[in-house]
Amino acid sequence: MKKFKNFLWAVFVQPLILIAQNKIGLAGFIVLLVIIFMSFVGPYIIPLDTKVKLDKIYQPPSWEHILGTDSEGKDVFSQIVHGGKAVLTVAFLAALFSTMIAVTLGITSGFVGGRTDNIIMFITEVVLTIPQFPLLAVLAAFIRLSNPTLLAFILGAVSWPALTRAIRSQALSLRERDFIEAAKILDLGALHIIFSEILPNMMSYITISFVMAMTGAIYSQVGLILLGLVPLSGQNWGIMIQLAWTRGAIFFKDSLSYILSPILAIVLFQWSAVSFTRSLEGIFNPRLRVRR
Amino acid sequence: MRENSVLSVQNLHVVYSALRGTVKAVRDVSFELNKKECLAFIGESGSGKSTLGTSLISLIPGTGRVSSGKIIYRGNSKDIDIAKLSENEVRKIRWKEIAMVFQSALNSFNPVLRIWNHILETAKAHGVNDKEFVQKKSLELLELVQLDPERVLKSFPHELSGGMKQRTLIAMSLLLDPKILILDEPTTALDILTQKNIIELLKKIKDELELAMIFISHDLSIAAELADRVATMYGGKIVEIGPTDDIFYRPKHPYTKGLLKAVPKISGGFEELFSIPGEPPDLINPPSGCPFHPRCGYVEEVCKKEAPQLEQVEGNHYVACYKWRGITDGE
Amino acid sequence: MNWTVKLFKSYIFRRAIRAFITVLIVVTITFFIVRLMPGNPIEIYIGQLMSQYGMTFQEAKNAAAALFSLDLDAPLFSQYLDYMKNLFRGDLGRSFVSQGVKVVELIASYLPWTLFSVGISILLSFTIGITLGIVIAYKRGGLLDQIISSISTVLTSIPNYLLGIILLILLGVQLQLIPVSSMRGTVSPGIKAGFTWEFISDVFKHAALPILTYVLSTVGGWILSMRGSTLNTLGEDFVTVAKARGLPERRITFTYVGRNAILPLFTSLTMQIGFMMGGSALVEFIFVYKGVGWALWSSIGQRDYPVMQGVFLIITIAVIVANFLADLLYGKLDPRIKAGGTE
């Protein structure tokens, strides 16, 4: 029980305390929370505007429709509120898959070493060289990615190599530390060492990698949707952009907020995630700190 | 005294600005360095000895700066106060007049340049453009430090061992015939055998060449092998200074005595063998009076109130302690 | 050491071998994706031919075999060998959609544009990035540093294709600064290829938006990496020693700080090449710039599998070759790589 508490502390509380010390990191973290809250709680508060109003097509932002209306006269803001959940869920699952693969392979590679390490690293290097997005596009041509979980799985399955390499080097450096050596001498068992010594010590790093994996998954996911390669339906920022794009919304002044709103939502999420992780990095890696 | 001196440091203060306040790393330090003399500075880490060394060529790291005092260089016909020079003026002094060898033997060279390029660019930076002369000189010097000159000149830094790199740096420091050579823990990163060799080498250089040396070390026994005079530093101040034999056999300051007790029998750099109880002083809020009083076994009321000044023991031997008369030699 | 041993131990040779093996593996994976995936393209195509042209199964199968340059009756492994053999002869099959046109010829018409636009962008972005990065590292904590660092963070967080859309809206539609519609494609119709001002300026006019997009979306990353790397290098002992040696400030900045700070960025360079080549599928789609990225999108959309397969292969091979070149350059810049034999 105490171990579990320590684990929770290392994973959740400690990073928060440290983030609060960095202004940009804190701003990023707050924006991140706002976006998540809006996407997952917002839909219960703000109803989705589904009524087609032909007299209100492409309206600029007003008090009634703060982000204007779309090509069918529907309120854009309500679509933004409802369109985040799908994108973020897929990104979260994809990041979860790829982080899980990366942590497993990276730690195995770093700790077992020898031939296992060589084999894992060779595969990693090879997969790393294959450009991710074209691979996804080709896969999408064969597999109908209409199921969000499947999409997330495929996204995760191609994006683990960079992370694996990074986690391996972390594991390598941890392996040399005294407390790991001590645990080995005490013969605490590999699983015990991994779960109560290594993982908590790598948790901050894994958190960073996880958030970065999410931004990567959003890039690929929205890209695939924009190219029309995933037959998803429903409320989704990516689908909004794709619809706006194919309907030529970029060419009219009044339709601008229709296409820019989902773009800004995504950019804001990516920015907050990047700022958040950068400040985490700065905290955990003193070499990156500004020398005074 | 004056005509014999190459460097005269007068009431030097060096400070760093930190978040917590001003770190007074060097406080009111004065000394003379004579021609052909080797003066050693010893003390724990944080005693200010390294800061003192770097301040002599205006290369104090980070936020550090000379807040007051003079560093008079007398190597040329005209005396110069190094502390008052502009960056470009002091650049011309560095290595040409005062060379400095650092403790970071393993990382002193640019990894992407060959040793020969290091030497050549150093010469060029000081207006020596005769390639043949530089080559002849560097061959001589590398020979002097017992390296295979041809091989070393062609090598990249990573192709040399730690000891070889330090020898190369020492050879390079002599390239422009400086009047003063500062050695800041030149043997710290090396193994014991290499340390011994470097010390022998430095002795040879000292005997054969016309230059004054400042030797900075935490290891009194290494300093004793090389130095003519020794200065003990504590809390940014010189607490005792005198001929090596006097310091070694008849130390008067309790801190010097403590250091001597901590010297291991072979001259290895065993820092952890320092066994003076207590912590080095906080240089942001240094202790009142004598900086050593919180750790001193001879402490009295007066020690806590006012800092003792250096006073003459005999000849060139000075000590800053109220109680030195009561401190016996042997014990 | 005789010359064969030397060759086998050399950095270039080992990297070349690794690049070659990677190509082989990618080629193999591609083959099995195309042949073994559920609903693989060959079966789809056979089905299409049967339903559209009323061919018999055997006729349709023969037609498909000709298109893919494969003998579909042979065992899978010998098909694989055939496929490899064809590949080495430069035969990637023929297009479904543009009947009979060789995939290799199509690729030859698309690839130069992507290599051109992505290549120029990487050079520009890397150069601008390291220059600004080192400048703000020297002025760390100042106003310039804060402004450039913040802009860089924002730029790195915008996906390149969304940046492309924003640029189109901003420059093309809102400010009307550029004629968007005439900038589509790779060259204007009627302009002859050649070493003429007319042709070269036209090529740059068409590539301008993709290049701007690539550069803006990657330069921030370079700036921030170079900034961090410079700060690390400034703390290195050899920089202090160089100052003690009285070297001029310029020499220290370029040869000591700059050159060593660039080295760690080379790992990111190889990643970036892959990312940009891969992202070309999206950026070229946005600007209707007809390079391999655009071809990948259109071939997938038209279910033109031989073209898709060929384009995917060529993108991957281009990335592997570019990475190989980047590694060679790295080996040239860092003497520790060449001599030591360790990576």
XYZ file of C-alpha atoms in Angstrom, chain A residues 24 122 125-126 128-135 137-143 162 165 218-224 226-229 241 245 250-253 256 259-260 262-264 266-267 270-272 274-275 278 287-292, chain C residues 18 21-22 25-26 29 33-34 37-41 140 153-154 156-162 165-166 168-169 173-174 184 224 227 231-232 235-236 267 271 274-275 278-279 281-282 285-286 296-297 300 303 305 308 312 315-316 319-320 323:
116
model
C 4.935 28.772 -19.397
C 17.892 -3.182 -34.949
C 16.076 1.481 -36.149
C 14.525 -0.116 -39.215
C 12.191 4.283 -37.379
C 13.519 4.858 -40.897
C 10.181 4.107 -42.536
C 8.359 7.423 -42.828
C 5.407 7.143 -40.506
C 2.726 9.049 -42.301
C 3.047 7.337 -45.718
C 3.046 3.987 -43.946
C -1.686 6.163 -45.448
C -0.842 2.892 -47.179
C -2.216 0.856 -44.295
C -5.363 2.958 -44.367
C -5.801 1.950 -47.988
C -6.083 -1.695 -46.949
C -7.683 -1.559 -43.551
C 11.542 6.889 -31.398
C 15.108 4.379 -28.316
C -3.066 13.987 -33.376
C -0.841 14.991 -36.276
C -1.263 11.650 -38.039
C -4.891 11.208 -37.154
C -6.062 14.592 -38.396
C -3.792 14.225 -41.431
C -5.393 10.919 -42.386
C -7.961 15.441 -44.014
C -6.774 13.209 -46.864
C -10.082 11.365 -46.639
C -8.388 8.091 -45.793
C -11.400 20.673 -41.042
C -11.605 22.238 -46.731
C -10.935 28.986 -47.058
C -12.018 31.192 -49.955
C -14.688 33.244 -48.218
C -14.121 35.767 -45.508
C -13.094 31.668 -42.056
C -12.292 26.345 -40.801
C -10.021 28.237 -38.399
C -10.985 23.483 -35.348
C -7.487 24.353 -36.587
C -6.937 26.655 -33.631
C -5.809 21.559 -32.443
C -2.949 24.067 -32.479
C -0.472 20.897 -29.427
C 1.032 24.116 -28.061
C -0.090 23.484 -24.513
C 4.560 21.027 -26.037
C 4.951 23.826 -23.468
C 9.212 21.364 -22.318
C 21.443 20.291 -18.160
C 18.680 21.981 -20.151
C 18.125 24.607 -17.521
C 19.201 28.106 -18.331
C 22.670 28.723 -17.031
C 22.945 31.984 -15.206
C 22.804 -0.889 -42.767
C 19.529 -3.935 -45.299
C 16.874 -1.429 -44.271
C 13.414 -5.061 -45.226
C 11.116 -2.244 -46.318
C 7.340 -5.597 -45.872
C 1.426 -5.927 -47.293
C 0.351 -5.844 -50.916
C -3.389 -8.024 -46.518
C -7.071 -8.759 -46.278
C -8.602 -7.412 -49.452
C -5.190 -7.165 -51.075
C -5.032 -5.053 -54.209
C 19.890 33.932 -23.090
C 7.474 26.847 -29.451
C 4.297 27.992 -31.187
C 6.743 23.628 -33.539
C 3.266 22.909 -32.222
C 1.400 23.631 -35.462
C 1.066 20.535 -37.684
C 2.643 21.435 -41.056
C -0.487 20.867 -43.136
C -2.547 23.086 -40.807
C -3.933 25.996 -44.647
C -3.336 28.999 -42.403
C -3.204 29.905 -47.767
C -5.926 31.732 -45.893
C -7.309 34.856 -49.452
C -7.274 37.455 -46.706
C -0.711 25.316 -57.881
C 15.248 25.437 -29.644
C 19.815 26.918 -28.182
C 24.138 26.289 -23.697
C 25.543 22.832 -22.966
C 29.715 25.077 -20.219
C 32.320 22.694 -21.650
C 20.339 12.680 -34.792
C 14.431 12.107 -37.959
C 11.877 11.252 -42.576
C 9.236 13.440 -41.051
C 6.481 11.690 -44.952
C 4.640 14.934 -44.322
C 1.900 13.621 -48.552
C -0.096 16.224 -46.631
C -2.021 17.713 -51.013
C -2.797 21.134 -49.537
C 0.763 8.853 -52.847
C -2.492 10.575 -51.931
C -4.528 5.756 -52.721
C -6.865 2.646 -55.614
C -2.032 0.021 -56.113
C 0.939 3.486 -54.481
C 5.712 4.395 -50.932
C 9.658 7.784 -50.431
C 11.137 5.303 -47.984
C 14.562 8.831 -46.658
C 17.054 6.011 -46.144
C 19.754 9.551 -43.697
